[in-house]
Short mmCIF file of C-alpha atoms in Angstrom, two decimals:
data_model
loop_
_atom_site.label_atom_id
_atom_site.label_comp_id
_atom_site.label_asym_id
_atom_site.label_seq_id
_atom_site.Cartn_x
_atom_site.Cartn_y
_atom_site.Cartn_z
CA MET W 156 0.05 0.11 0.03
CA ARG W 157 1.39 3.34 -1.22
CA HIS W 158 1.73 6.05 1.70
CA GLN W 159 0.83 9.51 0.99
CA LEU W 160 2.81 12.61 2.53
CA SER W 161 0.48 15.40 3.80
CA LEU W 162 1.37 18.88 3.81
CA GLU W 163 1.45 19.33 7.37
CA GLN W 164 3.81 16.72 7.61
CA LEU W 165 6.01 18.41 5.04
CA ARG W 166 5.56 21.50 7.22
CA ILE W 167 6.83 20.04 10.15
CA PHE W 168 9.89 18.40 8.50
CA VAL W 169 10.88 21.69 6.76
CA ALA W 170 10.48 23.77 9.83
CA ALA W 171 12.71 21.54 11.95
CA ALA W 172 15.33 20.73 9.27
CA GLU W 173 16.00 25.00 8.51
CA ARG W 174 16.19 25.36 12.52
CA GLN W 175 17.84 22.20 13.78
CA HIS W 176 15.83 22.17 16.62
CA MET W 177 12.65 20.52 17.44
CA THR W 178 11.44 22.91 19.98
CA ARG W 179 11.83 25.95 18.04
CA ALA W 180 10.02 24.03 15.16
CA ALA W 181 7.04 23.64 17.14
CA GLU W 182 7.12 27.25 18.41
CA ALA W 183 6.99 28.54 14.80
CA LEU W 184 4.29 25.98 13.85
CA ASN W 185 2.57 26.59 17.42
CA LEU W 186 2.40 23.05 17.95
CA ALA W 187 3.34 20.92 20.94
CA GLN W 188 7.32 19.86 20.84
CA SER W 189 5.55 16.09 20.92
CA ALA W 190 3.69 16.64 17.96
CA VAL W 191 6.46 17.56 16.13
CA SER W 192 8.95 14.94 17.20
CA GLY W 193 5.87 12.27 16.58
CA ALA W 194 5.66 13.48 13.17
CA ILE W 195 8.90 13.36 12.14
CA ALA W 196 9.54 9.81 13.83
CA ASN W 197 6.25 8.56 11.86
CA LEU W 198 7.69 9.81 8.55
CA GLU W 199 11.03 8.28 9.50
CA GLN W 200 9.46 4.61 10.29
CA ARG W 201 6.69 4.77 7.41
CA TYR W 202 9.67 5.14 5.13
CA GLY W 203 12.27 3.28 7.16
CA THR W 204 14.72 6.19 6.38
CA LYS W 205 16.34 8.43 8.99
CA LEU W 206 15.96 12.27 8.61
CA PHE W 207 17.67 13.61 11.34
CA HIS W 208 20.66 13.11 13.44
CA ARG W 209 19.68 13.84 17.14
CA VAL W 210 22.87 16.12 18.30
CA GLY W 211 22.70 17.32 22.09
CA ARG W 212 19.61 19.24 22.52
CA GLY W 213 19.52 19.88 18.92
CA ILE W 214 19.36 17.76 15.20
CA ALA W 215 21.22 17.71 12.37
CA LEU W 216 20.08 16.48 9.05
CA THR W 217 21.08 13.00 7.40
CA GLU W 218 21.91 12.86 4.10
CA ALA W 219 18.71 11.41 3.20
CA GLY W 220 17.42 14.42 4.97
CA GLY W 221 19.41 16.83 3.25
CA LEU W 222 18.11 15.20 -0.40
CA PHE W 223 14.54 15.08 1.23
CA LEU W 224 14.75 19.15 2.23
CA PRO W 225 14.84 20.85 -1.14
CA GLU W 226 12.19 18.51 -2.62
CA ALA W 227 9.82 19.10 0.64
CA GLN W 228 10.56 23.02 -0.05
CA ALA W 229 9.79 23.10 -3.80
CA VAL W 230 6.19 21.41 -2.59
CA LEU W 231 5.24 23.77 -0.34
CA ALA W 232 6.61 26.54 -2.56
CA ARG W 233 3.65 25.20 -5.03
CA ALA W 234 1.02 24.60 -2.84
CA GLU W 235 1.47 28.48 -1.42
CA ARG W 236 1.02 29.32 -5.29
CA ALA W 237 -1.84 27.34 -5.86
CA GLU W 238 -3.26 28.48 -2.89
CA LEU W 239 -2.57 32.12 -3.83
CA VAL W 240 -4.08 31.49 -7.16
CA LEU W 241 -7.32 30.34 -5.73
CA SER W 242 -7.04 33.67 -3.11
CA GLU W 243 -6.64 35.69 -6.31
CA LEU W 244 -9.03 34.38 -8.27
CA GLY W 245 -11.54 34.60 -5.43
CA ASP W 246 -10.58 38.12 -4.63
CA LEU W 247 -10.97 38.72 -8.82
CA LYS W 248 -7.20 39.99 -8.91
CA ARG W 249 -6.47 37.38 -11.67
CA GLY W 250 -8.40 35.38 -13.91
CA THR W 251 -10.55 34.94 -17.30
CA LEU W 252 -14.38 35.58 -18.24
CA THR W 253 -15.10 34.10 -21.38
CA VAL W 254 -18.04 36.19 -22.96
CA GLN W 255 -20.13 35.41 -26.29
CA ALA W 256 -23.04 37.99 -27.23
CA SER W 257 -24.98 38.74 -30.27
CA GLN W 258 -23.79 41.61 -32.83
CA THR W 259 -26.23 44.53 -31.41
CA ILE W 260 -25.45 43.59 -27.88
CA ALA W 261 -21.74 43.09 -28.47
CA SER W 262 -21.47 46.45 -30.44
CA TYR W 263 -24.23 48.73 -28.83
CA TRP W 264 -25.14 47.75 -25.38
CA LEU W 265 -22.11 45.48 -23.83
CA PRO W 266 -19.11 47.63 -24.11
CA ARG W 267 -20.03 50.12 -21.47
CA PHE W 268 -20.20 47.48 -19.04
CA LEU W 269 -17.21 45.61 -20.19
CA VAL W 270 -15.44 48.87 -19.58
CA GLN W 271 -16.92 49.16 -15.83
CA PHE W 272 -15.78 45.61 -15.23
CA ARG W 273 -12.39 45.76 -16.25
CA GLN W 274 -11.85 49.49 -14.35
CA ALA W 275 -13.28 47.22 -11.32
CA HIS W 276 -11.13 44.41 -11.87
CA PRO W 277 -8.08 45.01 -14.32
CA GLY W 278 -6.36 41.79 -13.30
CA VAL W 279 -9.38 39.73 -15.13
CA GLU W 280 -9.07 39.25 -18.72
CA ILE W 281 -12.22 39.36 -20.68
CA LYS W 282 -12.59 37.26 -23.77
CA LEU W 283 -15.43 38.33 -25.63
CA SER W 284 -16.90 36.63 -29.25
CA ILE W 285 -19.40 37.71 -31.51
CA GLY W 286 -22.46 35.81 -33.35
CA ASN W 287 -25.93 35.42 -33.54
CA THR W 288 -28.44 34.25 -31.13
CA ALA W 289 -28.39 30.45 -32.18
CA GLN W 290 -24.54 30.57 -32.23
CA VAL W 291 -24.48 32.55 -28.61
CA ALA W 292 -26.94 30.07 -27.12
CA ALA W 293 -24.48 26.97 -28.51
CA ALA W 294 -21.37 28.36 -27.06
CA VAL W 295 -22.92 28.83 -23.63
CA HIS W 296 -24.49 25.26 -23.87
CA GLU W 297 -21.46 23.66 -25.22
CA GLY W 298 -19.11 25.50 -22.28
CA THR W 299 -17.26 27.70 -24.62
CA ALA W 300 -18.73 30.45 -23.16
CA GLU W 301 -20.03 31.04 -19.58
CA LEU W 302 -21.88 33.82 -20.01
CA GLY W 303 -23.86 34.92 -23.45
CA PHE W 304 -25.98 37.97 -24.01
CA ILE W 305 -28.82 37.61 -26.88
CA GLU W 306 -32.06 39.49 -27.99
CA GLY W 307 -33.95 36.33 -28.95
CA ALA W 308 -35.90 33.65 -27.75
CA ILE W 309 -34.47 30.25 -26.95
CA ASN W 310 -35.79 26.84 -26.20
CA ASP W 311 -32.98 25.03 -24.28
CA PRO W 312 -33.61 23.24 -21.16
CA ALA W 313 -29.79 23.36 -20.24
CA LEU W 314 -29.67 27.04 -20.36
CA ILE W 315 -31.08 30.00 -17.66
CA ALA W 316 -31.77 33.21 -19.98
CA GLU W 317 -32.86 36.07 -17.38
CA GLU W 318 -33.64 39.50 -18.96
CA VAL W 319 -31.05 42.31 -18.19
CA ALA W 320 -32.33 45.00 -20.11
CA ARG W 321 -35.24 46.06 -22.72
CA ASP W 322 -34.27 47.20 -26.67
CA GLN W 323 -36.66 49.34 -29.25
CA LEU W 324 -36.75 47.72 -33.10
CA VAL W 325 -37.21 50.71 -35.47
CA THR W 326 -38.44 50.23 -39.14
CA LEU W 327 -35.88 52.20 -41.21
CA VAL W 328 -35.79 53.57 -44.88
CA SER W 329 -33.51 55.55 -46.84
CA PRO W 330 -34.62 59.76 -47.14
CA ASN W 331 -36.28 58.97 -50.70
CA HIS W 332 -38.22 55.74 -49.91
CA PRO W 333 -42.02 55.95 -50.94
CA TRP W 334 -43.28 55.06 -47.87
CA LEU W 335 -42.31 57.87 -46.35
CA SER W 336 -44.81 59.84 -48.23
CA ALA W 337 -47.66 57.32 -47.55
CA GLU W 338 -50.22 58.39 -44.92
CA SER W 339 -50.19 54.94 -43.68
CA LEU W 340 -49.14 51.61 -44.77
CA THR W 341 -50.73 48.51 -45.60
CA LEU W 342 -50.58 45.18 -44.76
CA ASP W 343 -49.84 44.73 -48.59
CA GLN W 344 -47.07 46.92 -48.58
CA LEU W 345 -45.67 45.65 -45.77
CA ALA W 346 -45.54 42.38 -46.91
CA ASP W 347 -43.99 43.64 -50.47
CA GLY W 348 -41.46 45.21 -48.59
CA PRO W 349 -38.59 45.06 -50.34
CA TRP W 350 -36.86 44.25 -46.99
CA VAL W 351 -33.35 44.07 -46.14
CA LEU W 352 -32.66 41.61 -42.83
CA ARG W 353 -30.62 39.91 -40.71
CA GLU W 354 -30.09 36.32 -41.35
CA GLN W 355 -31.80 33.93 -39.75
CA GLY W 356 -31.11 32.97 -36.79
CA SER W 357 -30.45 36.43 -35.52
CA GLY W 358 -32.58 37.80 -32.48
CA THR W 359 -33.17 41.09 -34.80
CA ARG W 360 -34.49 38.92 -37.71
CA SER W 361 -36.66 36.91 -34.80
CA ALA W 362 -38.23 39.98 -33.06
CA PHE W 363 -38.88 41.47 -36.27
CA GLU W 364 -40.77 38.18 -37.68
CA ALA W 365 -43.03 38.03 -34.55
CA ALA W 366 -43.90 41.29 -34.78
CA MET W 367 -45.03 41.12 -38.38
CA SER W 368 -46.63 37.55 -37.46
CA SER W 369 -48.75 39.64 -34.51
CA PHE W 370 -49.77 41.91 -37.75
CA GLY W 371 -51.14 38.88 -39.41
CA ILE W 372 -47.64 38.70 -42.00
CA PHE W 373 -45.86 35.59 -41.61
CA SER W 374 -42.43 35.08 -42.58
CA GLY W 375 -43.11 33.10 -45.79
CA SER W 376 -45.18 35.77 -47.27
CA LEU W 377 -42.38 38.47 -46.56
CA LYS W 378 -40.39 39.89 -49.80
CA VAL W 379 -36.51 39.71 -48.26
CA LEU W 380 -34.74 40.96 -50.93
CA LEU W 381 -31.31 40.60 -49.27
CA GLU W 382 -30.18 38.50 -45.88
CA LEU W 383 -26.98 40.07 -44.75
CA PRO W 384 -24.50 38.97 -41.63
CA SER W 385 -23.96 41.96 -40.11
CA ASN W 386 -25.92 44.98 -38.75
CA GLU W 387 -23.79 47.57 -40.32
CA ALA W 388 -23.86 45.70 -43.91
CA VAL W 389 -27.96 46.06 -43.42
CA ARG W 390 -27.53 49.30 -42.35
CA ALA W 391 -25.49 50.39 -45.74
CA ALA W 392 -27.69 48.59 -47.86
CA VAL W 393 -30.64 50.24 -46.60
CA GLU W 394 -28.99 53.64 -46.71
CA ALA W 395 -28.34 52.85 -50.79
CA GLY W 396 -32.02 52.48 -51.04
CA LEU W 397 -32.21 48.98 -51.58
CA GLY W 398 -35.61 48.47 -49.55
CA ALA W 399 -36.66 48.55 -45.73
CA THR W 400 -35.16 46.95 -42.64
CA ALA W 401 -35.93 46.67 -38.95
CA LEU W 402 -32.96 47.32 -36.73
CA SER W 403 -32.18 48.37 -32.77
CA ALA W 404 -32.85 52.10 -32.21
CA SER W 405 -28.97 51.89 -30.64
CA VAL W 406 -27.92 50.53 -34.44
CA ALA W 407 -29.87 53.13 -36.14
CA ALA W 408 -28.68 56.71 -34.46
CA PRO W 409 -25.81 57.40 -36.19
CA SER W 410 -27.40 56.98 -39.33
CA LEU W 411 -30.61 58.62 -38.51
CA GLU W 412 -28.55 61.71 -36.99
CA ALA W 413 -26.52 62.05 -40.23
CA GLY W 414 -29.81 62.03 -42.24
CA LEU W 415 -29.01 58.94 -43.88
CA LEU W 416 -32.00 57.00 -42.85
CA GLN W 417 -35.59 57.70 -41.84
CA THR W 418 -37.62 56.13 -39.08
CA VAL W 419 -41.63 54.60 -40.60
CA ASP W 420 -44.31 55.35 -38.69
CA LEU W 421 -44.67 51.50 -37.96
CA LYS W 422 -44.63 50.72 -34.23
CA LEU W 423 -42.60 47.30 -33.51
CA PRO W 424 -42.91 45.98 -30.01
CA ASP W 425 -39.41 46.24 -27.85
CA ARG W 426 -37.79 43.38 -26.99
CA PRO W 427 -35.91 42.03 -24.09
CA PHE W 428 -32.16 41.25 -23.94
CA TYR W 429 -31.02 38.11 -21.85
CA VAL W 430 -28.03 36.83 -20.27
CA LEU W 431 -27.52 33.24 -20.65
CA ARG W 432 -25.70 30.66 -18.56
CA ARG W 433 -25.60 26.68 -18.08
CA THR W 434 -28.32 25.42 -15.84
CA GLU W 435 -26.30 23.09 -13.58
CA ARG W 436 -22.86 25.12 -13.52
CA TYR W 437 -21.62 27.51 -10.85
CA LEU W 438 -21.07 30.84 -12.10
CA SER W 439 -17.46 32.15 -11.33
CA ARG W 440 -17.03 35.17 -9.29
CA ALA W 441 -15.93 37.20 -12.44
CA ALA W 442 -19.02 36.38 -14.44
CA GLU W 443 -21.22 37.13 -10.97
CA ALA W 444 -19.30 40.60 -10.81
CA LEU W 445 -20.06 41.33 -14.58
CA ILE W 446 -23.50 40.67 -13.69
CA THR W 447 -24.00 42.76 -10.95
CA ILE W 448 -22.55 45.58 -12.83
CA ILE W 449 -25.31 45.24 -15.38
CA ASP W 450 -27.96 45.01 -12.56
CA GLY W 451 -26.75 47.86 -11.33
CA THR W 452 -27.47 50.36 -14.24
CA ALA W 453 -28.92 48.26 -17.48
CA ARG W 454 -32.08 47.17 -15.76
CA ARG W 455 -32.90 51.01 -15.02
CA SER W 456 -32.58 52.13 -18.48
CA LEU W 457 -33.21 51.10 -22.04
CA PRO W 458 -29.70 51.22 -24.53
#
């Protein structure tokens, strides 16, 4: 049967070896002298190796003890470093937080909270990647991201989705679009578009199609001229006069201010932003800290 050394045994041996005195080692460790002597005797007996010569009232390392000392010191030093790592992780002095977010959130909503987090915890590295809602949910499910931020609905029992903010979708066209001169838009006009939309799987696309469905216009009847994989590409295409779109008000703001786009009087419902995490996994201190920062501000205002 293989014996295993404990860290406490190593500490007692090293303290005795460095002081060459059992009593002084006991005082340094706040132990009884008999406990120190007993631990050393147990080591020697267990491994059949003398570690110390008894010299008067003191002790001296044997050859075996001298060879064992640097190994024991190295193990204790490594244990201290391991303890420091755990302490720093717990105190958020170091570590890594992996986050994946949908494009709208990653580009226009989340950055201010990441800045606050980095200012509060500069030793913690944040790894942010971007995907559509489906990709973000998959990353959290598979464990490649600890937290995900999405604006679309998901149906995955392995994930917990908690609302952290709300966002407003707006309908956008170029300044010369005929819809701007219409007194009101008919369902036929909305169905015929043409529309320039985000790709299937994006939260923006899902929210828009859900809004159209509430008007009685289902996704199969929409005239979609282009599907593009980024908010910026959609915005540029609509600025060029290609059709209409629906985007987050945060995404549209620069183009609206510059007069490159205008909003159509079509009321779309606001939509929630969610934070995703795995159901059965504990959150790291870093993930908890980021959610706390978001809770402190995001839920009190729209992006």
